[in-house]
Short mmCIF file of C-alpha atoms in Angstrom, two decimals:
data_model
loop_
_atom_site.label_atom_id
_atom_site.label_comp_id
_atom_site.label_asym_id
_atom_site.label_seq_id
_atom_site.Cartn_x
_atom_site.Cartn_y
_atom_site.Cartn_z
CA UNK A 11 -43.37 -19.73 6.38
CA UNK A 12 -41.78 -20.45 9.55
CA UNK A 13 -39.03 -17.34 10.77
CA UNK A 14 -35.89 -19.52 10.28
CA UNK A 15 -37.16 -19.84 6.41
CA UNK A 16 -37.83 -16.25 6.29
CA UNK A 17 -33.91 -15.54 7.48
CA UNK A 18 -32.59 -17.87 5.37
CA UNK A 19 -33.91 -16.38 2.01
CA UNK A 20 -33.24 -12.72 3.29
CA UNK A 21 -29.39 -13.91 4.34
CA UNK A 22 -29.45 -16.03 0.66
CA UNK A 23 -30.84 -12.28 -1.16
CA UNK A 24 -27.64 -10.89 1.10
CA UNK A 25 -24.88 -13.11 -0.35
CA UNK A 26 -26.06 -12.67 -3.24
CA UNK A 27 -26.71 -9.32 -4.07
CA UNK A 28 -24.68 -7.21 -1.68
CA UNK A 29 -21.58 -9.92 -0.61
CA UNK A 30 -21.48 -10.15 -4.74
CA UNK A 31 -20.91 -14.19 -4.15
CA UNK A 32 -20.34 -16.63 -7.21
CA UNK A 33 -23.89 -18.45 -7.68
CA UNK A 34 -21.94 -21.73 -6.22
CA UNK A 35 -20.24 -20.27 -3.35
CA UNK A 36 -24.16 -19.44 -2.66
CA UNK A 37 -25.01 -23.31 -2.71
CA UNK A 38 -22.21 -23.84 -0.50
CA UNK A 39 -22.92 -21.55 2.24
CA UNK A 40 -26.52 -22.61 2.28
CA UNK A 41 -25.62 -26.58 2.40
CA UNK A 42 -23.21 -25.84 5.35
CA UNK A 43 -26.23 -23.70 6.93
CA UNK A 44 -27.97 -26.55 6.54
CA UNK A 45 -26.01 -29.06 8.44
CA UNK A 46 -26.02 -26.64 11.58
CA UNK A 47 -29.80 -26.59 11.14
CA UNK A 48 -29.86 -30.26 11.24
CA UNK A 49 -28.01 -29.99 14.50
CA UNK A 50 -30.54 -27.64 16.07
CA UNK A 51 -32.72 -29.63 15.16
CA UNK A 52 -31.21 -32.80 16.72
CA UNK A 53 -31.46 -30.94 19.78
CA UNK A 54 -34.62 -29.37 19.60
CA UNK A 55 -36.09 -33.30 19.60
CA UNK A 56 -33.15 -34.27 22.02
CA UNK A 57 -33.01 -32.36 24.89
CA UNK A 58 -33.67 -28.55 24.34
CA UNK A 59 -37.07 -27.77 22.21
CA UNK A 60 -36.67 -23.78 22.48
CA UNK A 61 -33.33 -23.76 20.32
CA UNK A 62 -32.93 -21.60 17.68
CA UNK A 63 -30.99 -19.80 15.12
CA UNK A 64 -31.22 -16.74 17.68
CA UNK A 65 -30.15 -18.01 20.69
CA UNK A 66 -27.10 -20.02 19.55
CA UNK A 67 -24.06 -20.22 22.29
CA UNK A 68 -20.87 -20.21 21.74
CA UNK A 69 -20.82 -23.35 23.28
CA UNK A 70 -23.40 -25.31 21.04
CA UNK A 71 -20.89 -24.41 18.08
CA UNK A 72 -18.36 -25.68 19.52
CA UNK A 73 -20.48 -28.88 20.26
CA UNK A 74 -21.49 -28.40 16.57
CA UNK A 75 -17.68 -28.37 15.05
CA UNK A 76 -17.23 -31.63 17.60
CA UNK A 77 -19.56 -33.21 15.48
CA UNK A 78 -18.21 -32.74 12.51
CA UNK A 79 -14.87 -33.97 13.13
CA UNK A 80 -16.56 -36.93 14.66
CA UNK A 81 -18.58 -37.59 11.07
CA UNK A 82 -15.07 -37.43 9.65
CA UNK A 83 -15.13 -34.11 7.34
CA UNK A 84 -11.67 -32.80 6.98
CA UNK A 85 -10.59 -29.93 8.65
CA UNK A 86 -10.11 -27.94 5.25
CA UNK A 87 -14.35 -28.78 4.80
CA UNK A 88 -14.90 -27.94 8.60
CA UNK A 89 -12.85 -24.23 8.07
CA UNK A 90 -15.19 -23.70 4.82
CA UNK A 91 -18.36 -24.70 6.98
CA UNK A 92 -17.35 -22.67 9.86
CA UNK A 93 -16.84 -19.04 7.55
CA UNK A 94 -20.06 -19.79 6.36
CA UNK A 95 -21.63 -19.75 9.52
CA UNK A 96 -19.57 -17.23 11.11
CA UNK A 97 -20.96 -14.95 7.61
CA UNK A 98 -24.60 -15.84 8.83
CA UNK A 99 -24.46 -14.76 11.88
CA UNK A 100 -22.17 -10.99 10.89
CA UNK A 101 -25.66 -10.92 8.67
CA UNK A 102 -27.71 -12.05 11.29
CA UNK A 103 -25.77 -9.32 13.46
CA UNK A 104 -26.65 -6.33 11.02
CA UNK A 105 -30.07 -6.79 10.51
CA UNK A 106 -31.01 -6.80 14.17
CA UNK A 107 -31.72 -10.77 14.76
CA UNK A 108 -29.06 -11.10 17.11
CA UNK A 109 -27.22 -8.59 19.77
CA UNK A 110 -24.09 -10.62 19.85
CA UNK A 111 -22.34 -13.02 17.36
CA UNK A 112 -21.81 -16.47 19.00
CA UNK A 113 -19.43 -17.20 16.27
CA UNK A 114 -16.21 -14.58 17.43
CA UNK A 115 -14.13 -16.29 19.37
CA UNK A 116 -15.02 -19.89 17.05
CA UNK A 117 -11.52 -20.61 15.51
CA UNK A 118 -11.43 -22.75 12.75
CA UNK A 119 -9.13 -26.16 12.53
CA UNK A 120 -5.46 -25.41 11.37
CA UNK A 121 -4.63 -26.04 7.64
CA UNK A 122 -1.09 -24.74 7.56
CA UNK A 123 0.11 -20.83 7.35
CA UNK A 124 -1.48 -18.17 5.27
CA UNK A 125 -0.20 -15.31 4.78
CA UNK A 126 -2.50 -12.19 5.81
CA UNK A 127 -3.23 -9.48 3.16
CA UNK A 128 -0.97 -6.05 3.55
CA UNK A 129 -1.19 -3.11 2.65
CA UNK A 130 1.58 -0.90 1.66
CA UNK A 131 2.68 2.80 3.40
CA UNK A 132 1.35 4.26 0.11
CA UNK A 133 -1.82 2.90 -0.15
CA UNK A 134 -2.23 3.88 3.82
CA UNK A 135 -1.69 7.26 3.19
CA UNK A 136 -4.15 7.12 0.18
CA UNK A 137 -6.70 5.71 2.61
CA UNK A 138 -6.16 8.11 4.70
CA UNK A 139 -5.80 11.39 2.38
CA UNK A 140 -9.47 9.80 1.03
CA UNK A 141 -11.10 11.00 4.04
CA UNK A 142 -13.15 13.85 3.34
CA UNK A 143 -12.50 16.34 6.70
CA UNK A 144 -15.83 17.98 5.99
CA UNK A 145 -17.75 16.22 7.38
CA UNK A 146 -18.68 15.43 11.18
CA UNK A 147 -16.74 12.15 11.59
CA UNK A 148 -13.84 12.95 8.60
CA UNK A 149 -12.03 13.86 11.82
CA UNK A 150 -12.43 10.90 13.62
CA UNK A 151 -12.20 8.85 11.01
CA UNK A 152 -8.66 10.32 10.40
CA UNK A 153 -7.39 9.94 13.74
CA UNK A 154 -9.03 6.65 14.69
CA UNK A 155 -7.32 4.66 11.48
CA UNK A 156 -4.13 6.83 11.79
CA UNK A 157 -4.02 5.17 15.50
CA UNK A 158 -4.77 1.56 14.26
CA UNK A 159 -2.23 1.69 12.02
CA UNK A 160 0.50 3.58 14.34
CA UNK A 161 -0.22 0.97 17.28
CA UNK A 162 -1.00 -2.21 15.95
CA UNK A 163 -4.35 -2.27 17.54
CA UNK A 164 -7.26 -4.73 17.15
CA UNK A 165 -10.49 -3.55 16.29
CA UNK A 166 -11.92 -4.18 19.60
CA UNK A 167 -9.05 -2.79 21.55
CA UNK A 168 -9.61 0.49 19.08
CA UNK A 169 -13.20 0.99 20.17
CA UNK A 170 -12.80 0.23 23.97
CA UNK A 171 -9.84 2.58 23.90
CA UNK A 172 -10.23 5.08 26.62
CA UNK A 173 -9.32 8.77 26.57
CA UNK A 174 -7.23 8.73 30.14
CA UNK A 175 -5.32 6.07 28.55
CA UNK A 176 -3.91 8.06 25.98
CA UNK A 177 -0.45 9.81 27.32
CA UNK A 178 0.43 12.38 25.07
CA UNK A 179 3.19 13.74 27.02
CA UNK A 180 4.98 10.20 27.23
CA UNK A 181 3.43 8.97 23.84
CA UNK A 182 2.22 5.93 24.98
CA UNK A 183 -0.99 4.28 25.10
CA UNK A 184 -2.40 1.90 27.56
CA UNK A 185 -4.49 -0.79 26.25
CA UNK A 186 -6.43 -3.38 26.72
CA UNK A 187 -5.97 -6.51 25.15
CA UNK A 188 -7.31 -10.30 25.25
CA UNK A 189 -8.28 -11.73 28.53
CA UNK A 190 -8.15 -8.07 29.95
CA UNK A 191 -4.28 -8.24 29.96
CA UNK A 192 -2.98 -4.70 29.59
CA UNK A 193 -0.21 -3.24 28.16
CA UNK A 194 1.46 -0.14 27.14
CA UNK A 195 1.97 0.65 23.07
CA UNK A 196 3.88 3.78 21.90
CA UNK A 197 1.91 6.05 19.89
CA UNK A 198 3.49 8.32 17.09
CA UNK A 199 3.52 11.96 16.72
CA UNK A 200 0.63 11.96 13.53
CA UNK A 201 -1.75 9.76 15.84
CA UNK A 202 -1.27 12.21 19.09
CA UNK A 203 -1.89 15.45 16.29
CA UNK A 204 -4.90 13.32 14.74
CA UNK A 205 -6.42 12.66 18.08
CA UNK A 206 -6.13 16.15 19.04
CA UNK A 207 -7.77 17.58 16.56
CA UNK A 208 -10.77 14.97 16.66
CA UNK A 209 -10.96 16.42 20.20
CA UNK A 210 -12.55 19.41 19.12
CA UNK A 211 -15.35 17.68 17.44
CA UNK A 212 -15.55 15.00 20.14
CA UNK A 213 -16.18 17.78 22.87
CA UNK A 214 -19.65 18.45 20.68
CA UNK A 215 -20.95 15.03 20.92
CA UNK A 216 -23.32 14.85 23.68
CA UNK A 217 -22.07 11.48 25.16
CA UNK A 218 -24.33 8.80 26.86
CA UNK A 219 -23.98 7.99 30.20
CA UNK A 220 -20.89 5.26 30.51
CA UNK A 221 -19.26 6.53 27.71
CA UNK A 222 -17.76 9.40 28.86
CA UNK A 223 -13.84 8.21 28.79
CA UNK A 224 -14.31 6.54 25.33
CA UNK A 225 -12.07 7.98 22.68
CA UNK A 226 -14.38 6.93 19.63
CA UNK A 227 -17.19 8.06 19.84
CA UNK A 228 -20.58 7.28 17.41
CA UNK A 229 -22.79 10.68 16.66
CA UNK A 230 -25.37 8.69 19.26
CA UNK A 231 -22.29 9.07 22.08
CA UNK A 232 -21.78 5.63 22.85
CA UNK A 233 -18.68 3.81 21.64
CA UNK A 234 -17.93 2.55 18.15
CA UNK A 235 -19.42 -1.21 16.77
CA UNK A 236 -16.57 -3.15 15.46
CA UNK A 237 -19.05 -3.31 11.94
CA UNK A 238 -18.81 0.64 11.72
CA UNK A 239 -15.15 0.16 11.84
CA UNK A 240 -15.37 -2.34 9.21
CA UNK A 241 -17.35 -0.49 7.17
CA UNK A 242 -15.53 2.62 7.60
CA UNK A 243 -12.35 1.32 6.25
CA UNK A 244 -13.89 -0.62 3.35
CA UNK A 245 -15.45 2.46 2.50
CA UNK A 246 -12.27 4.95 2.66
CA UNK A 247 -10.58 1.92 0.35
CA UNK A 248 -12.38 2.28 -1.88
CA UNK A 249 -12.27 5.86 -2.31
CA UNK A 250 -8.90 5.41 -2.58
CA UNK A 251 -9.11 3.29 -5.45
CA UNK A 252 -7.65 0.09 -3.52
CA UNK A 253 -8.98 -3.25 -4.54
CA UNK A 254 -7.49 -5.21 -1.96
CA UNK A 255 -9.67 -7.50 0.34
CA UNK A 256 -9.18 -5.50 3.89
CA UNK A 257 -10.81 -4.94 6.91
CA UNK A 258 -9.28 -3.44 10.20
CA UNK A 259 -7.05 -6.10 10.81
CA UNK A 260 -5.23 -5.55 7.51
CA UNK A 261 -4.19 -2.23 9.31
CA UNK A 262 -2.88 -4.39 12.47
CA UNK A 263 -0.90 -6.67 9.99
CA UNK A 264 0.67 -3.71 8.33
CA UNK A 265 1.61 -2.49 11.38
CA UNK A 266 3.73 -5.73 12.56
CA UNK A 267 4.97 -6.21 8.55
CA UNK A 268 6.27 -2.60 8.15
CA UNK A 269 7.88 -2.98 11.50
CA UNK A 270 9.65 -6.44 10.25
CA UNK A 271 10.78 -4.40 6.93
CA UNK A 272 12.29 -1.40 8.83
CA UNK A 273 14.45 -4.20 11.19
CA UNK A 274 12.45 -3.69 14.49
CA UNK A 275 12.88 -6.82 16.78
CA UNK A 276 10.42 -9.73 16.72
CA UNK A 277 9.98 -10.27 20.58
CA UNK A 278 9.37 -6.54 20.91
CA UNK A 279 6.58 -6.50 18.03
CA UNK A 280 5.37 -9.60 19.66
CA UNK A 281 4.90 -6.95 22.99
CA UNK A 282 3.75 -4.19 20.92
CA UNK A 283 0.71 -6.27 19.72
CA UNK A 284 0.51 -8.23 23.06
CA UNK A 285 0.47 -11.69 21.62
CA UNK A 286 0.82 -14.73 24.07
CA UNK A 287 3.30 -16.44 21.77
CA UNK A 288 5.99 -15.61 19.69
CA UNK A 289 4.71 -18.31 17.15
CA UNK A 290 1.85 -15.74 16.65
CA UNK A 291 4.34 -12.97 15.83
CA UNK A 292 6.39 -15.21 13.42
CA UNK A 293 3.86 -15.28 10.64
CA UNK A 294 5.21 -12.02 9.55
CA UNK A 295 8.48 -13.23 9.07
CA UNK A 296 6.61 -15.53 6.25
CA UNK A 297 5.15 -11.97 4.93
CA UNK A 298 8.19 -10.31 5.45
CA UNK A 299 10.22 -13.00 3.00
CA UNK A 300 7.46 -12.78 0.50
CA UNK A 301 8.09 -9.49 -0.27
CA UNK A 302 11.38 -9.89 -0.75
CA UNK A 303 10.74 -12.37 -2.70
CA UNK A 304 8.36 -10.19 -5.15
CA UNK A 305 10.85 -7.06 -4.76
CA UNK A 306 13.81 -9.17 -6.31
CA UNK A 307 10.99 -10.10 -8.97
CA UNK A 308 9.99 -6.67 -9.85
CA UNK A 309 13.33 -5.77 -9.30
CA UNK A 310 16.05 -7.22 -10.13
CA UNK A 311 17.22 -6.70 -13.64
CA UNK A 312 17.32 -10.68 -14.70
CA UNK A 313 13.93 -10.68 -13.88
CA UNK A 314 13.32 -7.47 -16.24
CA UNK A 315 11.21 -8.20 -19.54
CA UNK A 316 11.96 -6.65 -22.28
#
């Protein structure tokens, strides 16, 4: 069995059994696997006969999403195929075949606005409250979602975040951002107390060299993996009871949509989460209008049954 077959039936036994996918969602990630197979294999005979699965650029996808716009699949089919590939290789990712994912910055075509998921200041709290402080990382835990949600951060600005760019005196934070543009985010008075008392459990960490400054730390002493943060929050939601499909950039969305809801301006939320264009920021105008849209539903007593 050659080692691409072998992947491909562990990543199939993955889906499957611990991604919980419908039998043909299965089908359909493995047929869009497929095509990008057939273009490795294109340029194995073409040009490049050491390609593989493993060593995938960021580049060849792109040449590989070229290709199928010129075969003519619409960009609603190319979006599909490209979340199945980008799944592959977060699989590929956590069991060790890869060191990198080629697939992060691969954007998929534009097929109008949708709306991210959100969750609500309750069910933060809950996730948050569900955090057993026992243990050795409850602490961190606490204060490293408490400052995702208070600043709007992405996950890989949270785990880069350094601990002499946290100014607890003028509450801000300095962070960077995309295309190592920085910028300064205030931080509220829970995420300052949170991060000062994960400081007491940080100092006991015996940190690798070239970590020192990070604020995050892993029990190894080396930063955070953006998959621990993922995993850490679906975790904690679950605890809490909340069936919602997040991950940490749920947190970043709540951020922008509570903002919208409590009247803060647009331009300075676009700042806030350092966006290059206020068209970014505007989608949560479109979340913003959808729920008042379900709270005159829920609300309103025309709407009431009964």
């Amino acid at each position: 069995m050659k080692e691409s077959d072998n992947i491909i039936r562990k990543y199939k036994q993955f889906i499957l059994l611990e991604k919980s996918l419908a039998s043909n969602t299965v089908e359909a990630y493995l047929q869009d696997l497929d095509k990008l197979l057939s273009f490795i294999q294109s340029e194995r005979e073409s040009r490049r006969p050491d390609l593989s699965l493993q060593n995938l650029t960021y580049g060849d996808l792109q040449q590989f999403v070229a290709q199928l716009k010129d075969q003519g699949i619409q960009a609603r089919s190319q979006a599909r195929i490209i979340s199945g590939i980008k799944s592959f290789y977060y699989f590929l990712l956590l069991d060790g075949y890869v060191t990198a994912d080629p697939t992060e910055l691969l954007e998929s075509p534009k097929i109008g606005t949708k709306i991210p998921e959100v969750l609500t200041v309750g069910e933060i709290n809950d996730i948050l409250d569900s955090i057993d402080l026992s243990q050795p990382e409850g602490q961190r835990n606490r204060a490293m979602l408490e400052v995702l949600y208070s600043c709007g951060l992405r996950v890989s600005e949270l785990v880069t975040l350094r601990y002499s760019d946290v100014f607890f005196e003028e509450e801000f934070i300095k962070v960077e951002g995309k295309g190592s543009k920085q910028r300064l985010v205030p931080i509220s008075q829970p995420a300052l107390h949170e991060i000062k008392n994960y400081l007491y459990d940080r100092n006991l960490v015996k940190v690798k060299k070239g970590f020192e400054d990070i604020l995050f730390l892993s029990r190894r002493g080396t930063a955070l993996s953006r998959i621990m943060v993922f995993h850490i929050i679906k975790q904690q939601a679950e605890l809490a009871g909340i069936r919602k499909n997040i991950s940490p950039h749920t947190f970043r969305h709540s951020f922008a949509t509570h903002l919208l809801q409590g009247g803060a301006d647009l331009r300075a939320i676009q700042l806030m989460m350092g966006h290059e264009s206020i068209s970014t920021t505007e989608i949560y105008t479109h979340i913003d209008r959808e729920f008042l849209r379900e709270e005159i539903i829920n609300h309103h007593p025309r709407n009431r049954k009964g």
